[in-house]
Amino acid sequence: MKVLLSIKPEFVERIFDGSKKYEYRKMLFKRNDINVVVIYASSPVKRVVGEFRIKDIFSESVDVLWERTKEYSGISREYYLSYFQHKNIANAIEIGKIKKYKKMKMLSDYNIAQAPQSFCYISD
């Protein structure tokens, strides 16, 4: 099963260039059969641009997760702390094998009307 995540274009580029190997989320999907993340680059791109395999998922205290992932976070500590402000637990999806699409896709190609606020499930 796949999940489509909305990701800011600046972070998408860091995923593709290898400097960002963790995608942080306040909430994770409830299903445990998700093995691929389809990447939707949010505004101004507004296209599905690629996908990656999930290598692992970590859920830990905000400080512990930062120490584990900071080398390949692709973001500053300040941004990270701001994102997880008022949260006790932080989540990180470890990015495995990446596939950048040769041709970007529309959400309508997946029968999705609008970009998800966080994520949505899509079938293989």
PDB file of C-alpha atoms in Angstrom:
ATOM      1  CA  MET A   1       0.000   0.000   0.000  1.00  0.00           C
ATOM      2  CA  LYS A   2       1.102   3.564  -0.682  1.00  0.00           C
ATOM      3  CA  VAL A   3       0.505   6.886   0.999  1.00  0.00           C
ATOM      4  CA  LEU A   4       0.634  10.280  -0.695  1.00  0.00           C
ATOM      5  CA  LEU A   5       2.341  13.010   1.338  1.00  0.00           C
ATOM      6  CA  SER A   6       2.243  16.748   0.680  1.00  0.00           C
ATOM      7  CA  ILE A   7       5.801  18.050   0.992  1.00  0.00           C
ATOM      8  CA  LYS A   8       7.106  21.576   0.446  1.00  0.00           C
ATOM      9  CA  PRO A   9       9.093  21.834  -2.824  1.00  0.00           C
ATOM     10  CA  GLU A  10      12.279  22.954  -1.039  1.00  0.00           C
ATOM     11  CA  PHE A  11      12.217  19.747   1.002  1.00  0.00           C
ATOM     12  CA  VAL A  12      11.390  17.640  -2.053  1.00  0.00           C
ATOM     13  CA  GLU A  13      14.590  18.895  -3.686  1.00  0.00           C
ATOM     14  CA  ARG A  14      16.585  17.955  -0.585  1.00  0.00           C
ATOM     15  CA  ILE A  15      15.061  14.472  -0.685  1.00  0.00           C
ATOM     16  CA  PHE A  16      16.076  14.084  -4.336  1.00  0.00           C
ATOM     17  CA  ASP A  17      19.625  15.400  -3.783  1.00  0.00           C
ATOM     18  CA  GLY A  18      20.125  13.109  -0.752  1.00  0.00           C
ATOM     19  CA  SER A  19      20.630  15.803   1.892  1.00  0.00           C
ATOM     20  CA  LYS A  20      17.258  14.982   3.511  1.00  0.00           C
ATOM     21  CA  LYS A  21      16.861  11.334   4.507  1.00  0.00           C
ATOM     22  CA  TYR A  22      14.046  11.823   7.031  1.00  0.00           C
ATOM     23  CA  GLU A  23      10.559  13.182   6.508  1.00  0.00           C
ATOM     24  CA  TYR A  24       9.128  14.495   9.764  1.00  0.00           C
ATOM     25  CA  ARG A  25       5.466  14.195  10.657  1.00  0.00           C
ATOM     26  CA  LYS A  26       3.375  15.184  13.660  1.00  0.00           C
ATOM     27  CA  MET A  27       0.972  12.359  12.877  1.00  0.00           C
ATOM     28  CA  LEU A  28       1.616   9.038  11.182  1.00  0.00           C
ATOM     29  CA  PHE A  29      -0.698   6.866   9.184  1.00  0.00           C
ATOM     30  CA  LYS A  30      -2.510   4.223  11.203  1.00  0.00           C
ATOM     31  CA  ARG A  31      -2.080   1.408   8.692  1.00  0.00           C
ATOM     32  CA  ASN A  32       1.028  -0.712   9.079  1.00  0.00           C
ATOM     33  CA  ASP A  33       1.129  -2.012   5.503  1.00  0.00           C
ATOM     34  CA  ILE A  34       2.449   1.231   3.988  1.00  0.00           C
ATOM     35  CA  ASN A  35       5.786   0.717   2.256  1.00  0.00           C
ATOM     36  CA  VAL A  36       5.928   3.521  -0.333  1.00  0.00           C
ATOM     37  CA  VAL A  37       5.470   7.284  -0.029  1.00  0.00           C
ATOM     38  CA  VAL A  38       4.273   9.086  -3.147  1.00  0.00           C
ATOM     39  CA  ILE A  39       5.586  12.662  -3.100  1.00  0.00           C
ATOM     40  CA  TYR A  40       3.249  15.546  -3.865  1.00  0.00           C
ATOM     41  CA  ALA A  41       5.217  18.786  -4.125  1.00  0.00           C
ATOM     42  CA  SER A  42       2.933  21.459  -2.701  1.00  0.00           C
ATOM     43  CA  SER A  43       2.493  25.025  -3.979  1.00  0.00           C
ATOM     44  CA  PRO A  44       3.755  26.433  -6.262  1.00  0.00           C
ATOM     45  CA  VAL A  45       4.632  23.101  -7.988  1.00  0.00           C
ATOM     46  CA  LYS A  46       1.359  21.282  -7.209  1.00  0.00           C
ATOM     47  CA  ARG A  47       2.379  18.011  -8.875  1.00  0.00           C
ATOM     48  CA  VAL A  48       3.215  14.433  -7.933  1.00  0.00           C
ATOM     49  CA  VAL A  49       6.946  14.276  -8.600  1.00  0.00           C
ATOM     50  CA  GLY A  50       8.213  10.925  -7.351  1.00  0.00           C
ATOM     51  CA  GLU A  51       8.173   8.349  -4.607  1.00  0.00           C
ATOM     52  CA  PHE A  52      10.365   6.624  -2.075  1.00  0.00           C
ATOM     53  CA  ARG A  53      10.387   3.356  -0.183  1.00  0.00           C
ATOM     54  CA  ILE A  54      10.032   3.571   3.572  1.00  0.00           C
ATOM     55  CA  LYS A  55      13.211   2.251   5.164  1.00  0.00           C
ATOM     56  CA  ASP A  56      12.039   2.698   8.764  1.00  0.00           C
ATOM     57  CA  ILE A  57       9.809   4.846  10.952  1.00  0.00           C
ATOM     58  CA  PHE A  58      10.864   6.358  14.274  1.00  0.00           C
ATOM     59  CA  SER A  59       8.589   7.757  16.981  1.00  0.00           C
ATOM     60  CA  GLU A  60      10.511   9.185  19.904  1.00  0.00           C
ATOM     61  CA  SER A  61      10.735  12.212  22.125  1.00  0.00           C
ATOM     62  CA  VAL A  62      11.448  15.390  20.192  1.00  0.00           C
ATOM     63  CA  ASP A  63      15.018  15.724  21.514  1.00  0.00           C
ATOM     64  CA  VAL A  64      15.946  12.055  21.086  1.00  0.00           C
ATOM     65  CA  LEU A  65      14.641  11.954  17.512  1.00  0.00           C
ATOM     66  CA  TRP A  66      16.595  15.084  16.589  1.00  0.00           C
ATOM     67  CA  GLU A  67      19.826  13.546  17.900  1.00  0.00           C
ATOM     68  CA  ARG A  68      19.154  10.378  15.890  1.00  0.00           C
ATOM     69  CA  THR A  69      18.291  12.138  12.625  1.00  0.00           C
ATOM     70  CA  LYS A  70      19.900  15.598  12.614  1.00  0.00           C
ATOM     71  CA  GLU A  71      22.788  14.759  10.245  1.00  0.00           C
ATOM     72  CA  TYR A  72      20.370  14.100   7.353  1.00  0.00           C
ATOM     73  CA  SER A  73      17.366  16.109   8.533  1.00  0.00           C
ATOM     74  CA  GLY A  74      17.542  18.579   5.654  1.00  0.00           C
ATOM     75  CA  ILE A  75      16.267  21.273   8.036  1.00  0.00           C
ATOM     76  CA  SER A  76      17.619  23.446  10.825  1.00  0.00           C
ATOM     77  CA  ARG A  77      17.197  22.590  14.494  1.00  0.00           C
ATOM     78  CA  GLU A  78      15.135  25.776  14.877  1.00  0.00           C
ATOM     79  CA  TYR A  79      12.735  24.731  12.121  1.00  0.00           C
ATOM     80  CA  TYR A  80      12.481  21.228  13.613  1.00  0.00           C
ATOM     81  CA  LEU A  81      11.708  22.550  17.110  1.00  0.00           C
ATOM     82  CA  SER A  82       9.178  25.012  15.724  1.00  0.00           C
ATOM     83  CA  TYR A  83       7.447  22.236  13.767  1.00  0.00           C
ATOM     84  CA  PHE A  84       7.170  19.983  16.833  1.00  0.00           C
ATOM     85  CA  GLN A  85       6.328  22.816  19.248  1.00  0.00           C
ATOM     86  CA  HIS A  86       3.942  21.625  21.996  1.00  0.00           C
ATOM     87  CA  LYS A  87       4.491  17.964  20.987  1.00  0.00           C
ATOM     88  CA  ASN A  88       6.012  15.300  23.208  1.00  0.00           C
ATOM     89  CA  ILE A  89       6.542  12.744  20.461  1.00  0.00           C
ATOM     90  CA  ALA A  90       8.097  13.366  17.053  1.00  0.00           C
ATOM     91  CA  ASN A  91       7.897  11.029  14.054  1.00  0.00           C
ATOM     92  CA  ALA A  92      10.397  10.530  11.255  1.00  0.00           C
ATOM     93  CA  ILE A  93      10.002   8.432   8.141  1.00  0.00           C
ATOM     94  CA  GLU A  94      13.414   7.219   7.010  1.00  0.00           C
ATOM     95  CA  ILE A  95      13.719   7.565   3.252  1.00  0.00           C
ATOM     96  CA  GLY A  96      14.874   4.503   1.359  1.00  0.00           C
ATOM     97  CA  LYS A  97      15.198   4.069  -2.408  1.00  0.00           C
ATOM     98  CA  ILE A  98      14.018   7.193  -4.257  1.00  0.00           C
ATOM     99  CA  LYS A  99      12.364   7.320  -7.662  1.00  0.00           C
ATOM    100  CA  LYS A 100      11.971  10.705  -9.361  1.00  0.00           C
ATOM    101  CA  TYR A 101       9.311  10.593 -12.059  1.00  0.00           C
ATOM    102  CA  LYS A 102      10.436  11.546 -15.561  1.00  0.00           C
ATOM    103  CA  LYS A 103       7.073  13.233 -16.039  1.00  0.00           C
ATOM    104  CA  MET A 104       5.247  14.881 -13.153  1.00  0.00           C
ATOM    105  CA  LYS A 105       1.692  13.695 -12.509  1.00  0.00           C
ATOM    106  CA  MET A 106      -1.510  15.413 -11.512  1.00  0.00           C
ATOM    107  CA  LEU A 107      -3.503  14.495  -8.408  1.00  0.00           C
ATOM    108  CA  SER A 108      -6.343  13.602 -10.761  1.00  0.00           C
ATOM    109  CA  ASP A 109      -4.151  10.752 -12.085  1.00  0.00           C
ATOM    110  CA  TYR A 110      -4.737   9.178  -8.663  1.00  0.00           C
ATOM    111  CA  ASN A 111      -8.442  10.119  -8.509  1.00  0.00           C
ATOM    112  CA  ILE A 112      -7.652  12.716  -5.849  1.00  0.00           C
ATOM    113  CA  ALA A 113      -9.532  16.009  -6.069  1.00  0.00           C
ATOM    114  CA  GLN A 114      -7.346  18.145  -3.799  1.00  0.00           C
ATOM    115  CA  ALA A 115      -4.033  17.924  -2.006  1.00  0.00           C
ATOM    116  CA  PRO A 116      -4.209  16.243   1.383  1.00  0.00           C
ATOM    117  CA  GLN A 117      -3.484  18.383   4.430  1.00  0.00           C
ATOM    118  CA  SER A 118      -1.076  15.743   5.658  1.00  0.00           C
ATOM    119  CA  PHE A 119      -1.457  12.460   3.748  1.00  0.00           C
ATOM    120  CA  CYS A 120      -3.916  10.124   2.050  1.00  0.00           C
ATOM    121  CA  TYR A 121      -3.855   6.439   1.237  1.00  0.00           C
ATOM    122  CA  ILE A 122      -3.601   5.303  -2.378  1.00  0.00           C
ATOM    123  CA  SER A 123      -3.693   1.785  -3.731  1.00  0.00           C
ATOM    124  CA  ASP A 124      -0.817   0.289  -5.710  1.00  0.00           C
TER     125      ASP A 124
END
